[in-house]
PDB file of N, CA, C, O and CB in Angstrom:
ATOM      1  N   MET A   1      11.817 -10.838  -1.885  1.00  0.00           N
ATOM      2  CA  MET A   1      11.467  -9.482  -1.489  1.00  0.00           C
ATOM      3  C   MET A   1      10.090  -9.119  -2.056  1.00  0.00           C
ATOM      4  O   MET A   1       9.725  -9.513  -3.164  1.00  0.00           O
ATOM      5  CB  MET A   1      12.544  -8.474  -1.972  1.00  0.00           C
ATOM      6  N   HIS A   2       9.362  -8.375  -1.276  1.00  0.00           N
ATOM      7  CA  HIS A   2       8.038  -7.910  -1.674  1.00  0.00           C
ATOM      8  C   HIS A   2       8.031  -6.386  -1.657  1.00  0.00           C
ATOM      9  O   HIS A   2       8.741  -5.760  -0.871  1.00  0.00           O
ATOM     10  CB  HIS A   2       6.932  -8.484  -0.737  1.00  0.00           C
ATOM     11  N   GLN A   3       7.222  -5.800  -2.529  1.00  0.00           N
ATOM     12  CA  GLN A   3       7.075  -4.340  -2.568  1.00  0.00           C
ATOM     13  C   GLN A   3       5.790  -3.958  -1.831  1.00  0.00           C
ATOM     14  O   GLN A   3       4.743  -4.583  -2.000  1.00  0.00           O
ATOM     15  CB  GLN A   3       7.051  -3.810  -4.048  1.00  0.00           C
ATOM     16  N   PHE A   4       5.905  -2.928  -1.022  1.00  0.00           N
ATOM     17  CA  PHE A   4       4.782  -2.413  -0.255  1.00  0.00           C
ATOM     18  C   PHE A   4       4.647  -0.916  -0.477  1.00  0.00           C
ATOM     19  O   PHE A   4       5.603  -0.247  -0.869  1.00  0.00           O
ATOM     20  CB  PHE A   4       4.954  -2.723   1.240  1.00  0.00           C
ATOM     21  N   VAL A   5       3.462  -0.402  -0.226  1.00  0.00           N
ATOM     22  CA  VAL A   5       3.251   1.045  -0.144  1.00  0.00           C
ATOM     23  C   VAL A   5       2.645   1.349   1.219  1.00  0.00           C
ATOM     24  O   VAL A   5       1.882   0.555   1.771  1.00  0.00           O
ATOM     25  CB  VAL A   5       2.325   1.564  -1.308  1.00  0.00           C
ATOM     26  N   SER A   6       2.998   2.507   1.745  1.00  0.00           N
ATOM     27  CA  SER A   6       2.332   3.034   2.935  1.00  0.00           C
ATOM     28  C   SER A   6       1.371   4.102   2.452  1.00  0.00           C
ATOM     29  O   SER A   6       1.739   4.956   1.645  1.00  0.00           O
ATOM     30  CB  SER A   6       3.363   3.609   3.991  1.00  0.00           C
ATOM     31  N   ILE A   7       0.147   4.060   2.939  1.00  0.00           N
ATOM     32  CA  ILE A   7      -0.873   5.020   2.527  1.00  0.00           C
ATOM     33  C   ILE A   7      -1.501   5.656   3.766  1.00  0.00           C
ATOM     34  O   ILE A   7      -1.395   5.135   4.877  1.00  0.00           O
ATOM     35  CB  ILE A   7      -1.959   4.334   1.651  1.00  0.00           C
ATOM     36  N   GLN A   8      -2.158   6.797   3.545  1.00  0.00           N
ATOM     37  CA  GLN A   8      -2.923   7.456   4.593  1.00  0.00           C
ATOM     38  C   GLN A   8      -4.319   7.721   4.062  1.00  0.00           C
ATOM     39  O   GLN A   8      -4.486   8.131   2.913  1.00  0.00           O
ATOM     40  CB  GLN A   8      -2.237   8.776   5.057  1.00  0.00           C
ATOM     41  N   PHE A   9      -5.318   7.488   4.894  1.00  0.00           N
ATOM     42  CA  PHE A   9      -6.688   7.795   4.503  1.00  0.00           C
ATOM     43  C   PHE A   9      -6.973   9.284   4.629  1.00  0.00           C
ATOM     44  O   PHE A   9      -7.823   9.818   3.916  1.00  0.00           O
ATOM     45  CB  PHE A   9      -7.675   6.997   5.351  1.00  0.00           C
ATOM     46  N   GLU A  10      -6.258   9.965   5.544  1.00  0.00           N
ATOM     47  CA  GLU A  10      -6.400  11.410   5.682  1.00  0.00           C
ATOM     48  C   GLU A  10      -5.027  11.992   5.996  1.00  0.00           C
ATOM     49  O   GLU A  10      -4.203  11.337   6.633  1.00  0.00           O
ATOM     50  CB  GLU A  10      -7.440  11.779   6.795  1.00  0.00           C
ATOM     51  N   SER A  11      -4.785  13.204   5.556  1.00  0.00           N
ATOM     52  CA  SER A  11      -3.501  13.863   5.748  1.00  0.00           C
ATOM     53  C   SER A  11      -3.138  13.924   7.232  1.00  0.00           C
ATOM     54  O   SER A  11      -3.939  14.362   8.059  1.00  0.00           O
ATOM     55  CB  SER A  11      -3.532  15.273   5.147  1.00  0.00           C
ATOM     56  N   GLY A  12      -1.937  13.486   7.556  1.00  0.00           N
ATOM     57  CA  GLY A  12      -1.477  13.493   8.931  1.00  0.00           C
ATOM     58  C   GLY A  12      -1.972  12.332   9.760  1.00  0.00           C
ATOM     59  O   GLY A  12      -1.644  12.227  10.942  1.00  0.00           O
ATOM     60  N   GLY A  13      -2.766  11.448   9.152  1.00  0.00           N
ATOM     61  CA  GLY A  13      -3.319  10.301   9.868  1.00  0.00           C
ATOM     62  C   GLY A  13      -2.361   9.134   9.914  1.00  0.00           C
ATOM     63  O   GLY A  13      -1.233   9.209   9.426  1.00  0.00           O
ATOM     64  N   LYS A  14      -2.825   8.069  10.504  1.00  0.00           N
ATOM     65  CA  LYS A  14      -2.041   6.837  10.619  1.00  0.00           C
ATOM     66  C   LYS A  14      -1.757   6.266   9.233  1.00  0.00           C
ATOM     67  O   LYS A  14      -2.578   6.391   8.325  1.00  0.00           O
ATOM     68  CB  LYS A  14      -2.784   5.793  11.491  1.00  0.00           C
ATOM     69  N   THR A  15      -0.594   5.641   9.074  1.00  0.00           N
ATOM     70  CA  THR A  15      -0.260   4.999   7.804  1.00  0.00           C
ATOM     71  C   THR A  15      -0.579   3.507   7.875  1.00  0.00           C
ATOM     72  O   THR A  15      -0.541   2.889   8.939  1.00  0.00           O
ATOM     73  CB  THR A  15       1.233   5.218   7.453  1.00  0.00           C
ATOM     74  N   TYR A  16      -0.894   2.954   6.709  1.00  0.00           N
ATOM     75  CA  TYR A  16      -1.215   1.537   6.569  1.00  0.00           C
ATOM     76  C   TYR A  16      -0.413   0.995   5.395  1.00  0.00           C
ATOM     77  O   TYR A  16      -0.256   1.669   4.377  1.00  0.00           O
ATOM     78  CB  TYR A  16      -2.758   1.309   6.360  1.00  0.00           C
ATOM     79  N   ASP A  17       0.089  -0.213   5.541  1.00  0.00           N
ATOM     80  CA  ASP A  17       0.904  -0.831   4.493  1.00  0.00           C
ATOM     81  C   ASP A  17       0.069  -1.806   3.673  1.00  0.00           C
ATOM     82  O   ASP A  17      -0.702  -2.601   4.210  1.00  0.00           O
ATOM     83  CB  ASP A  17       2.119  -1.555   5.104  1.00  0.00           C
ATOM     84  N   TYR A  18       0.247  -1.720   2.347  1.00  0.00           N
ATOM     85  CA  TYR A  18      -0.440  -2.600   1.404  1.00  0.00           C
ATOM     86  C   TYR A  18       0.595  -3.233   0.494  1.00  0.00           C
ATOM     87  O   TYR A  18       1.577  -2.592   0.117  1.00  0.00           O
ATOM     88  CB  TYR A  18      -1.509  -1.825   0.577  1.00  0.00           C
ATOM     89  N   LEU A  19       0.380  -4.463   0.150  1.00  0.00           N
ATOM     90  CA  LEU A  19       1.241  -5.192  -0.759  1.00  0.00           C
ATOM     91  C   LEU A  19       1.005  -4.691  -2.184  1.00  0.00           C
ATOM     92  O   LEU A  19      -0.138  -4.494  -2.596  1.00  0.00           O
ATOM     93  CB  LEU A  19       0.987  -6.718  -0.657  1.00  0.00           C
ATOM     94  N   CYS A  20       2.083  -4.486  -2.928  1.00  0.00           N
ATOM     95  CA  CYS A  20       1.912  -4.030  -4.325  1.00  0.00           C
ATOM     96  C   CYS A  20       2.990  -4.620  -5.228  1.00  0.00           C
ATOM     97  O   CYS A  20       3.595  -3.907  -6.028  1.00  0.00           O
ATOM     98  CB  CYS A  20       1.951  -2.485  -4.403  1.00  0.00           C
ATOM     99  N   ASP A  21       3.225  -5.904  -5.100  1.00  0.00           N
ATOM    100  CA  ASP A  21       4.187  -6.591  -5.960  1.00  0.00           C
ATOM    101  C   ASP A  21       3.795  -6.441  -7.424  1.00  0.00           C
ATOM    102  O   ASP A  21       2.626  -6.581  -7.785  1.00  0.00           O
ATOM    103  CB  ASP A  21       4.284  -8.080  -5.584  1.00  0.00           C
ATOM    104  N   GLY A  22       4.792  -6.154  -8.265  1.00  0.00           N
ATOM    105  CA  GLY A  22       4.573  -6.106  -9.709  1.00  0.00           C
ATOM    106  C   GLY A  22       3.860  -4.866 -10.202  1.00  0.00           C
ATOM    107  O   GLY A  22       3.472  -4.807 -11.369  1.00  0.00           O
ATOM    108  N   ILE A  23       3.677  -3.869  -9.343  1.00  0.00           N
ATOM    109  CA  ILE A  23       3.001  -2.626  -9.748  1.00  0.00           C
ATOM    110  C   ILE A  23       4.014  -1.499  -9.720  1.00  0.00           C
ATOM    111  O   ILE A  23       4.714  -1.320  -8.723  1.00  0.00           O
ATOM    112  CB  ILE A  23       1.783  -2.301  -8.815  1.00  0.00           C
ATOM    113  N   ASP A  24       4.102  -0.732 -10.809  1.00  0.00           N
ATOM    114  CA  ASP A  24       5.015   0.408 -10.903  1.00  0.00           C
ATOM    115  C   ASP A  24       4.378   1.589 -10.188  1.00  0.00           C
ATOM    116  O   ASP A  24       3.445   2.200 -10.708  1.00  0.00           O
ATOM    117  CB  ASP A  24       5.338   0.762 -12.396  1.00  0.00           C
ATOM    118  N   VAL A  25       4.872   1.913  -9.002  1.00  0.00           N
ATOM    119  CA  VAL A  25       4.287   2.973  -8.187  1.00  0.00           C
ATOM    120  C   VAL A  25       5.399   3.755  -7.500  1.00  0.00           C
ATOM    121  O   VAL A  25       6.423   3.186  -7.122  1.00  0.00           O
ATOM    122  CB  VAL A  25       3.300   2.389  -7.141  1.00  0.00           C
ATOM    123  N   ILE A  26       5.195   5.065  -7.339  1.00  0.00           N
ATOM    124  CA  ILE A  26       6.144   5.913  -6.631  1.00  0.00           C
ATOM    125  C   ILE A  26       5.387   6.772  -5.614  1.00  0.00           C
ATOM    126  O   ILE A  26       4.169   6.930  -5.691  1.00  0.00           O
ATOM    127  CB  ILE A  26       6.945   6.805  -7.626  1.00  0.00           C
ATOM    128  N   LYS A  27       6.140   7.316  -4.669  1.00  0.00           N
ATOM    129  CA  LYS A  27       5.557   8.227  -3.687  1.00  0.00           C
ATOM    130  C   LYS A  27       4.872   9.364  -4.430  1.00  0.00           C
ATOM    131  O   LYS A  27       5.432   9.919  -5.376  1.00  0.00           O
ATOM    132  CB  LYS A  27       6.642   8.774  -2.705  1.00  0.00           C
ATOM    133  N   GLY A  28       3.667   9.710  -4.007  1.00  0.00           N
ATOM    134  CA  GLY A  28       2.905  10.775  -4.657  1.00  0.00           C
ATOM    135  C   GLY A  28       1.843  10.268  -5.615  1.00  0.00           C
ATOM    136  O   GLY A  28       0.920  11.005  -5.964  1.00  0.00           O
ATOM    137  N   ASP A  29       1.963   9.013  -6.047  1.00  0.00           N
ATOM    138  CA  ASP A  29       0.911   8.412  -6.867  1.00  0.00           C
ATOM    139  C   ASP A  29      -0.310   8.162  -5.997  1.00  0.00           C
ATOM    140  O   ASP A  29      -0.212   8.108  -4.771  1.00  0.00           O
ATOM    141  CB  ASP A  29       1.398   7.089  -7.528  1.00  0.00           C
ATOM    142  N   LYS A  30      -1.444   8.013  -6.632  1.00  0.00           N
ATOM    143  CA  LYS A  30      -2.632   7.533  -5.937  1.00  0.00           C
ATOM    144  C   LYS A  30      -2.824   6.079  -6.339  1.00  0.00           C
ATOM    145  O   LYS A  30      -2.575   5.696  -7.482  1.00  0.00           O
ATOM    146  CB  LYS A  30      -3.905   8.402  -6.278  1.00  0.00           C
ATOM    147  N   VAL A  31      -3.272   5.278  -5.378  1.00  0.00           N
ATOM    148  CA  VAL A  31      -3.573   3.886  -5.656  1.00  0.00           C
ATOM    149  C   VAL A  31      -5.010   3.606  -5.250  1.00  0.00           C
ATOM    150  O   VAL A  31      -5.593   4.313  -4.427  1.00  0.00           O
ATOM    151  CB  VAL A  31      -2.592   2.942  -4.917  1.00  0.00           C
ATOM    152  N   VAL A  32      -5.562   2.568  -5.840  1.00  0.00           N
ATOM    153  CA  VAL A  32      -6.908   2.117  -5.490  1.00  0.00           C
ATOM    154  C   VAL A  32      -6.737   0.883  -4.617  1.00  0.00           C
ATOM    155  O   VAL A  32      -6.062  -0.074  -4.995  1.00  0.00           O
ATOM    156  CB  VAL A  32      -7.787   1.808  -6.775  1.00  0.00           C
ATOM    157  N   ILE A  33      -7.358   0.922  -3.448  1.00  0.00           N
ATOM    158  CA  ILE A  33      -7.274  -0.183  -2.503  1.00  0.00           C
ATOM    159  C   ILE A  33      -8.673  -0.665  -2.145  1.00  0.00           C
ATOM    160  O   ILE A  33      -9.642   0.081  -2.282  1.00  0.00           O
ATOM    161  CB  ILE A  33      -6.505   0.237  -1.235  1.00  0.00           C
ATOM    162  N   PRO A  34      -8.782  -1.903  -1.689  1.00  0.00           N
ATOM    163  CA  PRO A  34     -10.092  -2.373  -1.226  1.00  0.00           C
ATOM    164  C   PRO A  34     -10.406  -1.744   0.129  1.00  0.00           C
ATOM    165  O   PRO A  34      -9.519  -1.602   0.971  1.00  0.00           O
ATOM    166  CB  PRO A  34     -10.126  -3.929  -1.130  1.00  0.00           C
ATOM    167  N   SER A  35     -11.662  -1.369   0.339  1.00  0.00           N
ATOM    168  CA  SER A  35     -12.090  -0.854   1.639  1.00  0.00           C
ATOM    169  C   SER A  35     -13.463  -1.425   1.962  1.00  0.00           C
ATOM    170  O   SER A  35     -14.091  -2.071   1.123  1.00  0.00           O
ATOM    171  CB  SER A  35     -12.121   0.707   1.649  1.00  0.00           C
ATOM    172  N   MET A  36     -13.915  -1.185   3.168  1.00  0.00           N
ATOM    173  CA  MET A  36     -15.211  -1.712   3.595  1.00  0.00           C
ATOM    174  C   MET A  36     -16.356  -1.181   2.734  1.00  0.00           C
ATOM    175  O   MET A  36     -17.380  -1.848   2.582  1.00  0.00           O
ATOM    176  CB  MET A  36     -15.460  -1.363   5.057  1.00  0.00           C
ATOM    177  N   ASN A  37     -16.188   0.018   2.171  1.00  0.00           N
ATOM    178  CA  ASN A  37     -17.228   0.649   1.356  1.00  0.00           C
ATOM    179  C   ASN A  37     -16.936   0.572  -0.133  1.00  0.00           C
ATOM    180  O   ASN A  37     -17.460   1.377  -0.903  1.00  0.00           O
ATOM    181  CB  ASN A  37     -17.393   2.091   1.758  1.00  0.00           C
ATOM    182  N   GLY A  38     -16.116  -0.373  -0.552  1.00  0.00           N
ATOM    183  CA  GLY A  38     -15.751  -0.505  -1.956  1.00  0.00           C
ATOM    184  C   GLY A  38     -14.381   0.100  -2.221  1.00  0.00           C
ATOM    185  O   GLY A  38     -13.747   0.613  -1.299  1.00  0.00           O
ATOM    186  N   PRO A  39     -13.913   0.048  -3.468  1.00  0.00           N
ATOM    187  CA  PRO A  39     -12.591   0.573  -3.808  1.00  0.00           C
ATOM    188  C   PRO A  39     -12.454   2.044  -3.434  1.00  0.00           C
ATOM    189  O   PRO A  39     -13.397   2.823  -3.569  1.00  0.00           O
ATOM    190  CB  PRO A  39     -12.320   0.391  -5.296  1.00  0.00           C
ATOM    191  N   LYS A  40     -11.256   2.415  -2.957  1.00  0.00           N
ATOM    192  CA  LYS A  40     -11.007   3.783  -2.503  1.00  0.00           C
ATOM    193  C   LYS A  40      -9.662   4.256  -3.039  1.00  0.00           C
ATOM    194  O   LYS A  40      -8.689   3.502  -3.038  1.00  0.00           O
ATOM    195  CB  LYS A  40     -11.040   3.870  -0.952  1.00  0.00           C
ATOM    196  N   GLU A  41      -9.608   5.520  -3.502  1.00  0.00           N
ATOM    197  CA  GLU A  41      -8.353   6.129  -3.946  1.00  0.00           C
ATOM    198  C   GLU A  41      -7.666   6.765  -2.754  1.00  0.00           C
ATOM    199  O   GLU A  41      -8.282   7.504  -1.986  1.00  0.00           O
ATOM    200  CB  GLU A  41      -8.601   7.180  -5.065  1.00  0.00           C
ATOM    201  N   VAL A  42      -6.362   6.467  -2.604  1.00  0.00           N
ATOM    202  CA  VAL A  42      -5.576   7.025  -1.509  1.00  0.00           C
ATOM    203  C   VAL A  42      -4.190   7.399  -2.020  1.00  0.00           C
ATOM    204  O   VAL A  42      -3.738   6.886  -3.044  1.00  0.00           O
ATOM    205  CB  VAL A  42      -5.474   6.020  -0.330  1.00  0.00           C
ATOM    206  N   LEU A  43      -3.521   8.294  -1.302  1.00  0.00           N
ATOM    207  CA  LEU A  43      -2.204   8.792  -1.678  1.00  0.00           C
ATOM    208  C   LEU A  43      -1.110   7.895  -1.114  1.00  0.00           C
ATOM    209  O   LEU A  43      -1.178   7.464   0.037  1.00  0.00           O
ATOM    210  CB  LEU A  43      -2.015  10.232  -1.189  1.00  0.00           C
ATOM    211  N   VAL A  44      -0.099   7.617  -1.939  1.00  0.00           N
ATOM    212  CA  VAL A  44       1.053   6.823  -1.507  1.00  0.00           C
ATOM    213  C   VAL A  44       2.037   7.747  -0.787  1.00  0.00           C
ATOM    214  O   VAL A  44       2.496   8.741  -1.350  1.00  0.00           O
ATOM    215  CB  VAL A  44       1.740   6.110  -2.727  1.00  0.00           C
ATOM    216  N   CYS A  45       2.354   7.409   0.459  1.00  0.00           N
ATOM    217  CA  CYS A  45       3.295   8.184   1.271  1.00  0.00           C
ATOM    218  C   CYS A  45       4.712   7.634   1.194  1.00  0.00           C
ATOM    219  O   CYS A  45       5.687   8.360   1.390  1.00  0.00           O
ATOM    220  CB  CYS A  45       2.837   8.209   2.717  1.00  0.00           C
ATOM    221  N   ARG A  46       4.810   6.334   0.902  1.00  0.00           N
ATOM    222  CA  ARG A  46       6.119   5.677   0.890  1.00  0.00           C
ATOM    223  C   ARG A  46       6.012   4.376   0.115  1.00  0.00           C
ATOM    224  O   ARG A  46       4.988   3.694   0.151  1.00  0.00           O
ATOM    225  CB  ARG A  46       6.634   5.414   2.337  1.00  0.00           C
ATOM    226  N   VAL A  47       7.092   4.044  -0.590  1.00  0.00           N
ATOM    227  CA  VAL A  47       7.215   2.754  -1.279  1.00  0.00           C
ATOM    228  C   VAL A  47       8.455   2.084  -0.705  1.00  0.00           C
ATOM    229  O   VAL A  47       9.504   2.718  -0.589  1.00  0.00           O
ATOM    230  CB  VAL A  47       7.314   2.923  -2.865  1.00  0.00           C
ATOM    231  N   PHE A  48       8.346   0.814  -0.347  1.00  0.00           N
ATOM    232  CA  PHE A  48       9.503   0.132   0.227  1.00  0.00           C
ATOM    233  C   PHE A  48       9.470  -1.359  -0.088  1.00  0.00           C
ATOM    234  O   PHE A  48       8.433  -1.930  -0.428  1.00  0.00           O
ATOM    235  CB  PHE A  48       9.554   0.350   1.742  1.00  0.00           C
ATOM    236  N   GLN A  49      10.645  -1.962   0.039  1.00  0.00           N
ATOM    237  CA  GLN A  49      10.814  -3.399  -0.174  1.00  0.00           C
ATOM    238  C   GLN A  49      11.030  -4.055   1.187  1.00  0.00           C
ATOM    239  O   GLN A  49      11.653  -3.473   2.075  1.00  0.00           O
ATOM    240  CB  GLN A  49      12.013  -3.699  -1.147  1.00  0.00           C
ATOM    241  N   GLN A  50      10.516  -5.260   1.341  1.00  0.00           N
ATOM    242  CA  GLN A  50      10.685  -5.976   2.597  1.00  0.00           C
ATOM    243  C   GLN A  50      10.600  -7.474   2.333  1.00  0.00           C
ATOM    244  O   GLN A  50       9.767  -7.932   1.550  1.00  0.00           O
ATOM    245  CB  GLN A  50       9.620  -5.535   3.636  1.00  0.00           C
ATOM    246  N   SER A  51      11.458  -8.220   2.985  1.00  0.00           N
ATOM    247  CA  SER A  51      11.401  -9.677   2.828  1.00  0.00           C
ATOM    248  C   SER A  51      10.255 -10.230   3.655  1.00  0.00           C
ATOM    249  O   SER A  51       9.792  -9.602   4.607  1.00  0.00           O
ATOM    250  CB  SER A  51      12.741 -10.337   3.247  1.00  0.00           C
ATOM    251  N   GLU A  52       9.813 -11.402   3.278  1.00  0.00           N
ATOM    252  CA  GLU A  52       8.714 -12.036   3.996  1.00  0.00           C
ATOM    253  C   GLU A  52       9.077 -12.264   5.461  1.00  0.00           C
ATOM    254  O   GLU A  52       8.229 -12.130   6.344  1.00  0.00           O
ATOM    255  CB  GLU A  52       8.339 -13.363   3.330  1.00  0.00           C
ATOM    256  N   SER A  53      10.336 -12.608   5.716  1.00  0.00           N
ATOM    257  CA  SER A  53      10.758 -12.872   7.092  1.00  0.00           C
ATOM    258  C   SER A  53      10.827 -11.599   7.939  1.00  0.00           C
ATOM    259  O   SER A  53      10.744 -11.671   9.165  1.00  0.00           O
ATOM    260  CB  SER A  53      12.113 -13.558   7.093  1.00  0.00           C
ATOM    261  N   ASP A  54      10.977 -10.436   7.301  1.00  0.00           N
ATOM    262  CA  ASP A  54      11.042  -9.165   8.036  1.00  0.00           C
ATOM    263  C   ASP A  54       9.679  -8.497   8.199  1.00  0.00           C
ATOM    264  O   ASP A  54       9.549  -7.547   8.971  1.00  0.00           O
ATOM    265  CB  ASP A  54      11.981  -8.214   7.329  1.00  0.00           C
ATOM    266  N   ALA A  55       8.682  -8.970   7.498  1.00  0.00           N
ATOM    267  CA  ALA A  55       7.347  -8.364   7.571  1.00  0.00           C
ATOM    268  C   ALA A  55       6.734  -8.615   8.956  1.00  0.00           C
ATOM    269  O   ALA A  55       6.870  -9.709   9.502  1.00  0.00           O
ATOM    270  CB  ALA A  55       6.422  -8.934   6.452  1.00  0.00           C
ATOM    271  N   PRO A  56       6.066  -7.617   9.517  1.00  0.00           N
ATOM    272  CA  PRO A  56       5.490  -7.783  10.853  1.00  0.00           C
ATOM    273  C   PRO A  56       4.332  -8.775  10.918  1.00  0.00           C
ATOM    274  O   PRO A  56       4.061  -9.336  11.980  1.00  0.00           O
ATOM    275  CB  PRO A  56       5.022  -6.461  11.356  1.00  0.00           C
ATOM    276  N   ILE A  57       3.647  -9.000   9.802  1.00  0.00           N
ATOM    277  CA  ILE A  57       2.583 -10.010   9.746  1.00  0.00           C
ATOM    278  C   ILE A  57       2.831 -10.885   8.521  1.00  0.00           C
ATOM    279  O   ILE A  57       3.635 -10.538   7.656  1.00  0.00           O
ATOM    280  CB  ILE A  57       1.151  -9.343   9.688  1.00  0.00           C
ATOM    281  N   GLU A  58       2.140 -12.014   8.453  1.00  0.00           N
ATOM    282  CA  GLU A  58       2.283 -12.912   7.310  1.00  0.00           C
ATOM    283  C   GLU A  58       1.873 -12.195   6.025  1.00  0.00           C
ATOM    284  O   GLU A  58       0.905 -11.435   6.015  1.00  0.00           O
ATOM    285  CB  GLU A  58       1.437 -14.190   7.509  1.00  0.00           C
ATOM    286  N   ILE A  59       2.606 -12.437   4.953  1.00  0.00           N
ATOM    287  CA  ILE A  59       2.345 -11.778   3.670  1.00  0.00           C
ATOM    288  C   ILE A  59       0.898 -11.997   3.222  1.00  0.00           C
ATOM    289  O   ILE A  59       0.278 -11.077   2.687  1.00  0.00           O
ATOM    290  CB  ILE A  59       3.314 -12.300   2.594  1.00  0.00           C
ATOM    291  N   VAL A  60       0.359 -13.178   3.427  1.00  0.00           N
ATOM    292  CA  VAL A  60      -1.005 -13.474   2.978  1.00  0.00           C
ATOM    293  C   VAL A  60      -2.060 -12.656   3.721  1.00  0.00           C
ATOM    294  O   VAL A  60      -3.205 -12.585   3.272  1.00  0.00           O
ATOM    295  CB  VAL A  60      -1.296 -14.951   3.154  1.00  0.00           C
ATOM    296  N   ARG A  61      -1.702 -12.043   4.837  1.00  0.00           N
ATOM    297  CA  ARG A  61      -2.654 -11.241   5.605  1.00  0.00           C
ATOM    298  C   ARG A  61      -2.704  -9.780   5.144  1.00  0.00           C
ATOM    299  O   ARG A  61      -3.596  -9.036   5.551  1.00  0.00           O
ATOM    300  CB  ARG A  61      -2.299 -11.297   7.076  1.00  0.00           C
ATOM    301  N   TYR A  62      -1.745  -9.362   4.293  1.00  0.00           N
ATOM    302  CA  TYR A  62      -1.760  -7.997   3.772  1.00  0.00           C
ATOM    303  C   TYR A  62      -2.816  -7.859   2.686  1.00  0.00           C
ATOM    304  O   TYR A  62      -3.003  -8.765   1.873  1.00  0.00           O
ATOM    305  CB  TYR A  62      -0.376  -7.608   3.224  1.00  0.00           C
ATOM    306  N   LYS A  63      -3.497  -6.738   2.677  1.00  0.00           N
ATOM    307  CA  LYS A  63      -4.369  -6.410   1.546  1.00  0.00           C
ATOM    308  C   LYS A  63      -3.477  -5.898   0.424  1.00  0.00           C
ATOM    309  O   LYS A  63      -2.386  -5.383   0.669  1.00  0.00           O
ATOM    310  CB  LYS A  63      -5.469  -5.342   1.942  1.00  0.00           C
ATOM    311  N   SER A  64      -3.950  -6.044  -0.806  1.00  0.00           N
ATOM    312  CA  SER A  64      -3.159  -5.655  -1.972  1.00  0.00           C
ATOM    313  C   SER A  64      -3.750  -4.443  -2.676  1.00  0.00           C
ATOM    314  O   SER A  64      -4.963  -4.233  -2.682  1.00  0.00           O
ATOM    315  CB  SER A  64      -3.053  -6.815  -2.947  1.00  0.00           C
ATOM    316  N   VAL A  65      -2.866  -3.657  -3.266  1.00  0.00           N
ATOM    317  CA  VAL A  65      -3.265  -2.538  -4.119  1.00  0.00           C
ATOM    318  C   VAL A  65      -3.978  -3.116  -5.339  1.00  0.00           C
ATOM    319  O   VAL A  65      -3.524  -4.100  -5.922  1.00  0.00           O
ATOM    320  CB  VAL A  65      -2.023  -1.661  -4.544  1.00  0.00           C
ATOM    321  N   LEU A  66      -5.090  -2.503  -5.718  1.00  0.00           N
ATOM    322  CA  LEU A  66      -5.856  -2.968  -6.883  1.00  0.00           C
ATOM    323  C   LEU A  66      -5.325  -2.373  -8.184  1.00  0.00           C
ATOM    324  O   LEU A  66      -5.239  -3.065  -9.199  1.00  0.00           O
ATOM    325  CB  LEU A  66      -7.335  -2.613  -6.719  1.00  0.00           C
ATOM    326  N   SER A  67      -4.967  -1.075  -8.151  1.00  0.00           N
ATOM    327  CA  SER A  67      -4.439  -0.396  -9.332  1.00  0.00           C
ATOM    328  C   SER A  67      -3.759   0.895  -8.903  1.00  0.00           C
ATOM    329  O   SER A  67      -3.869   1.312  -7.750  1.00  0.00           O
ATOM    330  CB  SER A  67      -5.564  -0.109 -10.362  1.00  0.00           C
ATOM    331  N   VAL A  68      -3.060   1.521  -9.832  1.00  0.00           N
ATOM    332  CA  VAL A  68      -2.363   2.762  -9.549  1.00  0.00           C
ATOM    333  C   VAL A  68      -2.847   3.859 -10.478  1.00  0.00           C
ATOM    334  O   VAL A  68      -3.169   3.608 -11.640  1.00  0.00           O
ATOM    335  CB  VAL A  68      -0.852   2.576  -9.681  1.00  0.00           C
ATOM    336  N   ILE A  69      -2.897   5.086  -9.954  1.00  0.00           N
ATOM    337  CA  ILE A  69      -3.229   6.286 -10.732  1.00  0.00           C
ATOM    338  C   ILE A  69      -1.980   7.152 -10.650  1.00  0.00           C
ATOM    339  O   ILE A  69      -1.707   7.757  -9.613  1.00  0.00           O
ATOM    340  CB  ILE A  69      -4.542   7.050 -10.178  1.00  0.00           C
ATOM    341  N   LYS A  70      -1.224   7.213 -11.738  1.00  0.00           N
ATOM    342  CA  LYS A  70       0.078   7.893 -11.720  1.00  0.00           C
ATOM    343  C   LYS A  70      -0.088   9.379 -11.447  1.00  0.00           C
ATOM    344  O   LYS A  70      -1.032  10.021 -11.909  1.00  0.00           O
ATOM    345  CB  LYS A  70       0.814   7.685 -13.051  1.00  0.00           C
ATOM    346  N   GLY A  71       0.900   9.924 -10.648  1.00  0.00           N
ATOM    347  CA  GLY A  71       0.934  11.357 -10.337  1.00  0.00           C
ATOM    348  C   GLY A  71       1.229  12.174 -11.562  1.00  0.00           C
ATOM    349  O   GLY A  71       1.709  11.661 -12.572  1.00  0.00           O
ATOM    350  N   GLU A  72       0.940  13.442 -11.465  1.00  0.00           N
ATOM    351  CA  GLU A  72       1.148  14.338 -12.625  1.00  0.00           C
ATOM    352  C   GLU A  72       2.486  15.023 -12.542  1.00  0.00           C
ATOM    353  O   GLU A  72       2.833  15.808 -13.423  1.00  0.00           O
ATOM    354  CB  GLU A  72       0.036  15.390 -12.714  1.00  0.00           C
TER     355      GLU A  72
END
């Protein structure tokens, strides 16, 4: 099983899933992810577990969370 987060770049926008195995994160935290313009802070909308066989794309194709900024 792998841990993922769903994030949004803007409120109400499309969600994107990032791999975050081994990182303690909950909904409402901010995470730092890689982006075309360098690292970016984004809000976590959802945290979920998924097996490699259930993932819509190969695990190696997911971008990974770089770090977490815990919510207050």
